[in-house]
mmCIF file of C-alpha atoms in Angstrom:
data_model
loop_
_atom_site.group_PDB
_atom_site.id
_atom_site.type_symbol
_atom_site.label_atom_id
_atom_site.label_comp_id
_atom_site.label_asym_id
_atom_site.label_seq_id
_atom_site.Cartn_x
_atom_site.Cartn_y
_atom_site.Cartn_z
ATOM 1 C CA MET A 134 397.648 63.247 10.658
ATOM 2 C CA LYS A 135 397.759 59.233 10.910
ATOM 3 C CA SER A 136 397.977 58.946 6.881
ATOM 4 C CA LYS A 137 400.793 61.463 7.503
ATOM 5 C CA PHE A 138 402.744 59.428 9.937
ATOM 6 C CA TYR A 139 401.934 55.952 7.866
ATOM 7 C CA LEU A 140 403.697 57.606 4.886
ATOM 8 C CA LEU A 141 406.507 58.998 7.215
ATOM 9 C CA TRP A 142 407.090 55.372 8.636
ATOM 10 C CA VAL A 143 406.842 53.679 5.117
ATOM 11 C CA TRP A 144 409.761 56.214 3.920
ATOM 12 C CA ILE A 145 411.780 55.574 6.657
ATOM 13 C CA PHE A 146 411.439 52.198 6.477
ATOM 14 C CA LEU A 147 412.568 52.072 3.000
ATOM 15 C CA SER A 148 415.132 54.483 3.519
ATOM 16 C CA VAL A 149 416.715 51.682 6.013
ATOM 17 C CA SER A 150 415.818 48.989 3.888
ATOM 18 C CA CYS A 151 417.948 50.899 1.186
ATOM 19 C CA ALA A 152 420.614 51.845 3.165
ATOM 20 C CA ASN A 153 420.837 48.239 4.851
ATOM 21 C CA LEU A 154 421.161 47.039 0.591
ATOM 22 C CA GLU A 155 423.873 49.296 -0.053
ATOM 23 C CA LYS A 156 425.963 48.018 2.745
ATOM 24 C CA ARG A 157 426.148 44.606 1.480
ATOM 25 C CA GLU A 158 429.839 43.828 0.294
ATOM 26 C CA VAL A 159 430.896 44.197 -3.121
ATOM 27 C CA VAL A 160 433.557 42.269 -4.148
ATOM 28 C CA ASP A 161 435.576 42.314 -7.497
ATOM 29 C CA LEU A 162 436.853 39.329 -8.858
ATOM 30 C CA MET A 163 439.650 38.555 -11.240
ATOM 31 C CA SER A 164 440.739 35.269 -12.846
ATOM 32 C CA ASP A 165 443.931 33.910 -11.970
ATOM 33 C CA LYS A 166 443.899 30.753 -14.331
ATOM 34 C CA VAL A 167 441.929 30.305 -17.745
ATOM 35 C CA MET A 168 441.240 27.131 -19.713
ATOM 36 C CA ASN A 169 439.608 27.197 -23.297
ATOM 37 C CA ARG A 170 440.966 23.988 -24.092
ATOM 38 C CA LEU A 171 441.710 20.811 -22.383
ATOM 39 C CA SER A 172 445.096 19.079 -21.087
ATOM 40 C CA ASP A 173 444.871 16.743 -24.293
ATOM 41 C CA SER A 174 445.045 20.106 -26.164
ATOM 42 C CA SER A 175 441.052 19.172 -27.697
ATOM 43 C CA PHE A 176 438.702 21.976 -27.193
ATOM 44 C CA PHE A 177 435.499 22.191 -25.718
ATOM 45 C CA SER A 178 432.601 24.913 -26.582
ATOM 46 C CA SER A 179 429.214 24.990 -24.770
ATOM 47 C CA ILE A 180 429.234 24.434 -21.110
ATOM 48 C CA PRO A 181 425.859 23.943 -19.388
ATOM 49 C CA CYS A 182 426.606 22.604 -16.033
ATOM 50 C CA VAL A 183 429.929 23.053 -13.969
ATOM 51 C CA GLY A 184 430.071 21.332 -10.149
ATOM 52 C CA GLU A 185 432.487 20.413 -7.615
ATOM 53 C CA TYR A 186 432.769 17.015 -6.046
ATOM 54 C CA ASP A 187 435.577 16.149 -3.377
ATOM 55 C CA GLY A 188 437.805 18.945 -4.714
ATOM 56 C CA ASP A 189 437.669 18.074 -8.262
ATOM 57 C CA ILE A 190 435.323 20.065 -10.844
ATOM 58 C CA TYR A 191 432.882 18.438 -13.386
ATOM 59 C CA MET A 192 431.725 20.041 -16.428
ATOM 60 C CA SER A 193 429.531 19.083 -19.341
ATOM 61 C CA ASP A 194 429.843 19.848 -22.841
ATOM 62 C CA ARG A 195 426.878 19.866 -25.523
ATOM 63 C CA LYS A 196 428.564 19.905 -28.434
ATOM 64 C CA ARG A 197 430.751 16.978 -27.497
ATOM 65 C CA CYS A 198 428.193 15.136 -25.447
ATOM 66 C CA GLN A 199 430.685 14.213 -22.565
ATOM 67 C CA ILE A 200 431.761 15.101 -19.008
ATOM 68 C CA PHE A 201 435.215 16.298 -18.265
ATOM 69 C CA ARG A 202 436.433 15.761 -14.591
ATOM 70 C CA LEU A 203 439.131 18.169 -13.821
ATOM 71 C CA ASP A 204 441.614 18.943 -10.773
ATOM 72 C CA SER A 205 441.428 22.217 -9.137
ATOM 73 C CA ASN A 206 444.063 23.635 -11.696
ATOM 74 C CA LEU A 207 441.630 22.898 -14.547
ATOM 75 C CA ASN A 208 444.034 19.920 -15.621
ATOM 76 C CA LEU A 209 441.762 17.102 -17.406
ATOM 77 C CA LEU A 210 441.774 13.836 -15.175
ATOM 78 C CA LYS A 211 438.901 11.646 -17.071
ATOM 79 C CA THR A 212 436.486 12.192 -19.733
ATOM 80 C CA ILE A 213 433.251 10.295 -19.139
ATOM 81 C CA GLY A 214 430.868 9.333 -21.656
ATOM 82 C CA MET A 215 430.208 9.856 -25.446
ATOM 83 C CA GLN A 216 427.770 10.344 -27.799
ATOM 84 C CA GLY A 217 426.389 6.991 -29.632
ATOM 85 C CA HIS A 218 423.540 4.534 -29.697
ATOM 86 C CA GLY A 219 424.859 2.312 -27.029
ATOM 87 C CA PRO A 220 423.035 1.638 -23.470
ATOM 88 C CA GLN A 221 425.658 3.765 -21.936
ATOM 89 C CA ASP A 222 425.878 6.225 -24.862
ATOM 90 C CA PHE A 223 424.382 9.882 -24.780
ATOM 91 C CA GLY A 224 422.010 11.500 -27.160
ATOM 92 C CA TYR A 225 422.210 14.773 -25.708
ATOM 93 C CA ILE A 226 422.931 16.234 -22.153
ATOM 94 C CA GLU A 227 422.924 19.326 -20.562
ATOM 95 C CA HIS A 228 422.868 19.121 -16.420
ATOM 96 C CA PHE A 229 424.273 16.550 -13.990
ATOM 97 C CA VAL A 230 424.057 15.866 -10.360
ATOM 98 C CA ILE A 231 427.022 14.066 -8.112
ATOM 99 C CA SER A 232 425.909 12.394 -4.896
ATOM 100 C CA LYS A 233 427.611 9.419 -3.086
ATOM 101 C CA ASP A 234 430.469 9.058 -5.965
ATOM 102 C CA THR A 235 428.011 8.692 -8.423
ATOM 103 C CA ILE A 236 427.012 11.035 -11.627
ATOM 104 C CA PHE A 237 423.381 10.997 -12.330
ATOM 105 C CA VAL A 238 423.465 12.700 -16.214
ATOM 106 C CA GLY A 239 419.925 13.734 -17.728
ATOM 107 C CA ASP A 240 419.838 12.836 -21.342
ATOM 108 C CA VAL A 241 417.257 14.918 -22.989
ATOM 109 C CA THR A 242 417.056 12.892 -26.577
ATOM 110 C CA LYS A 243 416.999 9.387 -24.943
ATOM 111 C CA MET A 244 414.680 10.472 -21.955
ATOM 112 C CA ARG A 245 416.300 8.936 -19.513
ATOM 113 C CA ILE A 246 418.915 9.137 -16.429
ATOM 114 C CA LEU A 247 422.334 7.560 -16.837
ATOM 115 C CA ARG A 248 424.754 6.939 -13.968
ATOM 116 C CA PHE A 249 428.443 6.684 -14.071
ATOM 117 C CA THR A 250 431.086 6.426 -11.190
ATOM 118 C CA THR A 251 433.390 9.715 -10.630
ATOM 119 C CA ASP A 252 435.806 7.578 -12.443
ATOM 120 C CA GLY A 253 433.949 7.167 -15.698
ATOM 121 C CA GLN A 254 432.478 3.569 -15.230
ATOM 122 C CA PHE A 255 428.806 3.219 -16.289
ATOM 123 C CA CYS A 256 426.378 1.695 -13.751
ATOM 124 C CA GLY A 257 422.631 1.974 -15.168
ATOM 125 C CA SER A 258 420.188 3.943 -16.423
ATOM 126 C CA GLU A 259 416.847 4.335 -15.584
ATOM 127 C CA ASN A 260 413.342 6.301 -17.423
ATOM 128 C CA PRO A 261 411.099 8.161 -15.188
ATOM 129 C CA ASP A 262 408.161 8.003 -17.243
ATOM 130 C CA GLY A 263 409.818 10.368 -19.693
ATOM 131 C CA LYS A 264 410.022 13.388 -18.197
ATOM 132 C CA ILE A 265 413.872 14.433 -17.112
ATOM 133 C CA PRO A 266 415.729 17.210 -16.059
ATOM 134 C CA LEU A 267 416.221 19.528 -19.319
ATOM 135 C CA ASN A 268 417.793 22.724 -18.687
ATOM 136 C CA TYR A 269 417.996 23.362 -15.071
ATOM 137 C CA ARG A 270 420.155 22.239 -11.917
ATOM 138 C CA PHE A 271 418.259 19.071 -10.467
ATOM 139 C CA ALA A 272 418.998 17.217 -7.067
ATOM 140 C CA THR A 273 419.138 13.729 -5.714
ATOM 141 C CA ASN A 274 419.250 11.834 -2.214
ATOM 142 C CA ALA A 275 419.289 8.268 -1.540
ATOM 143 C CA GLY A 276 415.840 7.439 -2.908
ATOM 144 C CA ASN A 277 414.519 10.144 -4.849
ATOM 145 C CA LEU A 278 415.325 12.881 -7.695
ATOM 146 C CA PHE A 279 414.059 16.372 -7.437
ATOM 147 C CA TYR A 280 413.720 18.918 -10.805
ATOM 148 C CA THR A 281 411.867 21.223 -12.508
ATOM 149 C CA TYR A 282 409.476 19.814 -15.175
ATOM 150 C CA PRO A 283 406.683 22.616 -15.354
ATOM 151 C CA GLU A 284 403.229 21.643 -16.786
ATOM 152 C CA GLY A 285 402.175 25.034 -16.858
ATOM 153 C CA VAL A 286 399.181 24.701 -14.335
ATOM 154 C CA ALA A 287 399.143 25.230 -10.644
ATOM 155 C CA GLY A 288 401.068 23.109 -8.188
ATOM 156 C CA LYS A 289 403.052 21.437 -11.193
ATOM 157 C CA ALA A 290 406.252 23.310 -11.305
ATOM 158 C CA LEU A 291 408.752 20.520 -9.724
ATOM 159 C CA ILE A 292 409.086 16.698 -9.961
ATOM 160 C CA ASP A 293 410.033 14.457 -6.596
ATOM 161 C CA TYR A 294 410.631 10.875 -9.212
ATOM 162 C CA ASP A 295 410.629 7.716 -6.570
ATOM 163 C CA ARG A 296 413.335 5.893 -7.984
ATOM 164 C CA LYS A 297 412.353 2.560 -6.554
ATOM 165 C CA SER A 298 408.654 2.903 -7.319
ATOM 166 C CA GLY A 299 408.902 4.894 -10.581
ATOM 167 C CA GLN A 300 406.340 7.299 -9.029
ATOM 168 C CA LEU A 301 406.295 10.948 -10.192
ATOM 169 C CA ASN A 302 404.984 13.460 -7.729
ATOM 170 C CA TRP A 303 404.123 16.907 -9.083
ATOM 171 C CA PHE A 304 404.202 19.815 -6.476
ATOM 172 C CA GLY A 305 405.546 23.368 -6.053
ATOM 173 C CA ARG A 306 404.104 26.843 -6.941
ATOM 174 C CA THR A 307 402.956 28.100 -10.514
ATOM 175 C CA ALA A 308 403.026 31.815 -11.282
ATOM 176 C CA ASP A 309 400.751 32.597 -14.374
ATOM 177 C CA PHE A 310 402.329 34.558 -16.849
ATOM 178 C CA GLY A 311 399.116 34.847 -19.311
ATOM 179 C CA HIS A 312 400.482 32.305 -21.750
ATOM 180 C CA PRO A 313 400.270 28.491 -21.738
ATOM 181 C CA ASN A 314 404.191 28.728 -23.332
ATOM 182 C CA LYS A 315 405.278 31.621 -21.035
ATOM 183 C CA THR A 316 403.760 29.837 -17.966
ATOM 184 C CA LYS A 317 405.748 26.884 -18.588
ATOM 185 C CA ARG A 318 409.163 28.418 -19.428
ATOM 186 C CA GLN A 319 409.011 31.172 -16.752
ATOM 187 C CA ASN A 320 408.313 28.350 -14.130
ATOM 188 C CA GLU A 321 411.388 26.883 -14.586
ATOM 189 C CA ARG A 322 413.755 26.111 -11.634
ATOM 190 C CA GLY A 323 416.861 25.012 -10.263
ATOM 191 C CA VAL A 324 416.803 22.563 -7.567
ATOM 192 C CA HIS A 325 419.457 22.080 -4.537
ATOM 193 C CA LEU A 326 419.332 19.638 -1.772
ATOM 194 C CA TRP A 327 420.513 21.040 1.429
ATOM 195 C CA GLY A 328 419.935 18.634 3.976
ATOM 196 C CA ASP A 329 416.345 17.652 4.175
ATOM 197 C CA ARG A 330 415.668 20.756 2.619
ATOM 198 C CA LEU A 331 415.056 21.651 -0.952
ATOM 199 C CA VAL A 332 416.215 25.080 -2.242
ATOM 200 C CA VAL A 333 415.071 26.100 -5.207
ATOM 201 C CA VAL A 334 415.577 28.944 -7.366
ATOM 202 C CA PRO A 335 412.992 29.879 -9.842
ATOM 203 C CA MET A 336 414.694 31.412 -13.111
ATOM 204 C CA SER A 337 412.017 33.936 -14.159
ATOM 205 C CA ILE A 338 410.788 34.783 -10.546
ATOM 206 C CA PRO A 339 412.792 36.898 -7.671
ATOM 207 C CA VAL A 340 412.330 34.391 -5.062
ATOM 208 C CA ILE A 341 414.076 31.612 -3.285
ATOM 209 C CA GLU A 342 411.604 28.880 -2.294
ATOM 210 C CA ILE A 343 412.561 26.682 0.348
ATOM 211 C CA TYR A 344 410.845 23.196 0.749
ATOM 212 C CA HIS A 345 410.889 20.233 3.004
ATOM 213 C CA ALA A 346 412.376 17.356 0.743
ATOM 214 C CA GLY A 347 410.393 14.492 2.349
ATOM 215 C CA THR A 348 406.820 16.470 2.608
ATOM 216 C CA ARG A 349 407.264 18.431 -0.440
ATOM 217 C CA GLU A 350 405.559 20.848 1.629
ATOM 218 C CA LEU A 351 406.720 25.000 0.937
ATOM 219 C CA GLU A 352 407.936 26.152 4.059
ATOM 220 C CA GLN A 353 409.430 29.454 2.880
ATOM 221 C CA SER A 354 409.467 32.004 0.177
ATOM 222 C CA VAL A 355 412.201 34.602 0.198
ATOM 223 C CA ASP A 356 411.489 37.571 -1.699
ATOM 224 C CA ILE A 357 414.493 38.923 -3.259
ATOM 225 C CA SER A 358 413.270 41.668 -5.404
ATOM 226 C CA SER A 359 415.126 44.309 -3.416
ATOM 227 C CA VAL A 360 418.332 43.220 -4.232
ATOM 228 C CA PRO A 361 419.718 45.904 -6.825
ATOM 229 C CA VAL A 362 421.006 43.631 -9.472
ATOM 230 C CA VAL A 363 417.743 41.523 -8.984
ATOM 231 C CA GLN A 364 415.468 44.610 -9.210
ATOM 232 C CA ALA A 365 417.147 45.950 -12.555
ATOM 233 C CA MET A 366 417.457 42.525 -14.341
ATOM 234 C CA TYR A 367 413.469 41.719 -13.365
ATOM 235 C CA ARG A 368 412.401 45.198 -14.413
ATOM 236 C CA LYS A 369 414.540 45.115 -17.853
ATOM 237 C CA MET A 370 412.821 41.583 -18.534
ATOM 238 C CA ALA A 371 409.435 42.189 -17.495
ATOM 239 C CA ASN A 372 409.456 45.451 -19.137
ATOM 240 C CA ASP A 373 410.694 43.955 -22.597
ATOM 241 C CA ARG A 374 407.777 44.622 -25.022
ATOM 242 C CA THR A 375 409.335 42.374 -27.365
ATOM 243 C CA ILE A 376 408.929 39.385 -24.816
ATOM 244 C CA ALA A 377 405.680 40.782 -23.640
ATOM 245 C CA SER A 378 403.957 40.791 -27.502
ATOM 246 C CA SER A 379 404.980 37.337 -28.306
ATOM 247 C CA PRO A 380 403.184 34.242 -26.788
ATOM 248 C CA ASP A 381 406.520 32.273 -27.812
ATOM 249 C CA SER A 382 409.200 34.362 -26.011
ATOM 250 C CA PHE A 383 410.038 34.420 -22.400
ATOM 251 C CA TYR A 384 412.590 35.761 -20.342
ATOM 252 C CA LEU A 385 415.434 34.742 -17.670
ATOM 253 C CA ILE A 386 416.587 36.734 -14.298
ATOM 254 C CA PHE A 387 418.997 34.175 -13.186
ATOM 255 C CA LEU A 388 421.392 32.715 -15.440
ATOM 256 C CA ASP A 389 422.765 29.924 -13.119
ATOM 257 C CA SER A 390 422.705 28.951 -9.172
ATOM 258 C CA TYR A 391 425.023 26.732 -7.083
ATOM 259 C CA LEU A 392 424.884 25.379 -3.599
ATOM 260 C CA HIS A 393 428.061 25.040 -1.709
ATOM 261 C CA GLN A 394 427.761 23.944 2.273
ATOM 262 C CA ASP A 395 425.431 26.600 3.803
ATOM 263 C CA ALA A 396 425.589 29.045 1.102
ATOM 264 C CA LEU A 397 423.535 29.577 -1.937
ATOM 265 C CA TYR A 398 425.084 31.319 -5.088
ATOM 266 C CA ILE A 399 422.656 32.990 -7.711
ATOM 267 C CA LEU A 400 423.970 34.460 -10.935
ATOM 268 C CA ALA A 401 422.687 37.379 -13.046
ATOM 269 C CA SER A 402 423.699 39.274 -15.816
ATOM 270 C CA VAL A 403 424.438 43.336 -15.354
ATOM 271 C CA TYR A 404 423.298 45.824 -18.241
ATOM 272 C CA VAL A 405 425.400 48.862 -18.385
ATOM 273 C CA ASN A 406 423.522 51.679 -20.790
ATOM 274 C CA ASP A 407 421.470 49.063 -21.849
ATOM 275 C CA LYS A 408 424.061 46.609 -22.918
ATOM 276 C CA LEU A 409 425.162 43.177 -21.296
ATOM 277 C CA ASP A 410 428.315 44.228 -19.359
ATOM 278 C CA HIS A 411 429.097 41.307 -17.060
ATOM 279 C CA SER A 412 427.806 38.661 -14.428
ATOM 280 C CA ALA A 413 427.253 39.398 -10.743
ATOM 281 C CA LEU A 414 427.023 36.683 -8.185
ATOM 282 C CA LEU A 415 424.763 36.897 -5.147
ATOM 283 C CA GLU A 416 425.729 35.270 -2.090
ATOM 284 C CA PHE A 417 422.664 33.778 0.269
ATOM 285 C CA ASP A 418 423.301 32.440 4.213
ATOM 286 C CA LEU A 419 421.215 29.589 4.821
ATOM 287 C CA SER A 420 422.098 28.887 8.286
ATOM 288 C CA HIS A 421 419.555 30.615 10.083
ATOM 289 C CA GLY A 422 416.706 29.022 8.182
ATOM 290 C CA GLY A 423 415.953 31.397 5.618
ATOM 291 C CA ALA A 424 418.080 33.448 2.635
ATOM 292 C CA GLU A 425 419.645 36.283 3.871
ATOM 293 C CA TRP A 426 421.723 38.475 1.248
ATOM 294 C CA VAL A 427 425.199 38.787 2.429
ATOM 295 C CA ARG A 428 427.459 39.933 -0.311
ATOM 296 C CA GLN A 429 428.109 40.383 -4.319
ATOM 297 C CA TYR A 430 430.759 39.091 -6.429
ATOM 298 C CA ASP A 431 431.408 41.150 -9.623
ATOM 299 C CA PHE A 432 433.239 39.425 -12.478
ATOM 300 C CA PRO A 433 434.818 41.094 -15.341
ATOM 301 C CA ASP A 434 433.614 38.921 -17.722
ATOM 302 C CA TRP A 435 429.765 37.779 -18.653
ATOM 303 C CA VAL A 436 429.871 34.409 -17.016
ATOM 304 C CA LEU A 437 427.002 31.935 -17.711
ATOM 305 C CA LYS A 438 427.458 28.909 -15.647
ATOM 306 C CA ILE A 439 429.257 28.794 -12.312
ATOM 307 C CA CYS A 440 430.705 26.457 -9.210
ATOM 308 C CA VAL A 441 431.826 27.449 -6.030
ATOM 309 C CA THR A 442 434.176 25.691 -3.486
ATOM 310 C CA ASP A 443 436.351 26.969 -0.268
ATOM 311 C CA ASP A 444 438.709 28.765 -2.050
ATOM 312 C CA TYR A 445 437.400 29.503 -5.926
ATOM 313 C CA ILE A 446 434.450 30.234 -8.076
ATOM 314 C CA TYR A 447 434.712 28.383 -11.414
ATOM 315 C CA GLY A 448 432.777 30.246 -14.442
ATOM 316 C CA PHE A 449 432.354 29.225 -18.049
ATOM 317 C CA VAL A 450 432.607 32.365 -20.344
ATOM 318 C CA PRO A 451 430.980 31.782 -23.787
ATOM 319 C CA LYS A 452 432.696 35.094 -25.213
ATOM 320 C CA SER A 453 436.021 33.025 -24.984
ATOM 321 C CA SER A 454 434.544 29.857 -24.969
ATOM 322 C CA SER A 455 436.851 29.279 -21.517
ATOM 323 C CA ILE A 456 436.664 28.191 -18.297
ATOM 324 C CA LYS A 457 438.151 30.583 -15.806
ATOM 325 C CA ARG A 458 439.443 30.332 -12.328
ATOM 326 C CA TYR A 459 438.572 33.385 -9.772
ATOM 327 C CA PRO A 460 439.995 33.243 -6.108
ATOM 328 C CA LEU A 461 437.408 34.071 -3.387
ATOM 329 C CA PRO A 462 438.602 36.621 -1.111
ATOM 330 C CA LYS A 463 438.660 35.402 2.722
ATOM 331 C CA HIS A 464 436.177 37.327 4.504
#
């Protein structure tokens, strides 16, 4: 009798949970502005990072090895940096973060972080022991940089770099994926600063982690595996036999993440009939201390990188090598 009651309770709980998930608002997006070349008539190609600061949009370009500052209508305002061998030149760049009018750029090949003003003036560089942000978003406050650089061992998924002392402190949960290469790559994370908290998005694990930036202690790990888009992507990746059979192959559930005010946005692919169809952006509310899923935005395109403002979502669409602007419906 007890077992029947327990099964009934589980069934009711799952039914209510699924019903609540289905009630989440799904918003279809349409772009109102497209840019596939800059306003100086030059083209861009591969955009690994898009961000907003003081109303302007910034994006990095892998092949051109530059950062572009645009206004909200995608008009070019400034070109920042260039590839070269000088102290202020880039070797190969991907991600950047902007804090207090300073752009921090992770240079992969020169193993350092370069700093520029938002007007493009070079203002120094630093080398945190040769371990720098590579493929995912990182964060900074007045004296520290926080980024992912998994060692493949327990407790070494994230780094807190003290910019004054140069000291590196490893922290963060590490999941074991059965092989050193997989454990390193599938423990990479996007890191965002939210007040005195770090909001961390593992790119291959369906959770949102919240750490205290000062103590580096994990305060919450929010399971988001029941979100339908996440569940579908996780199952597809985890059950891919080609990835599972190769020690050098790894998978990603999420494409990008972005923090705007009290909302965290996570980007994932959507497959239809086992074919890549488009991207979906999931919005989570952080204002109550956790991470509550509130709505889903469906793009008409497969979008690889995003940033979000009060009024728009800006996304890089690889198929057309374009940046598109999608107006945000008012809620």
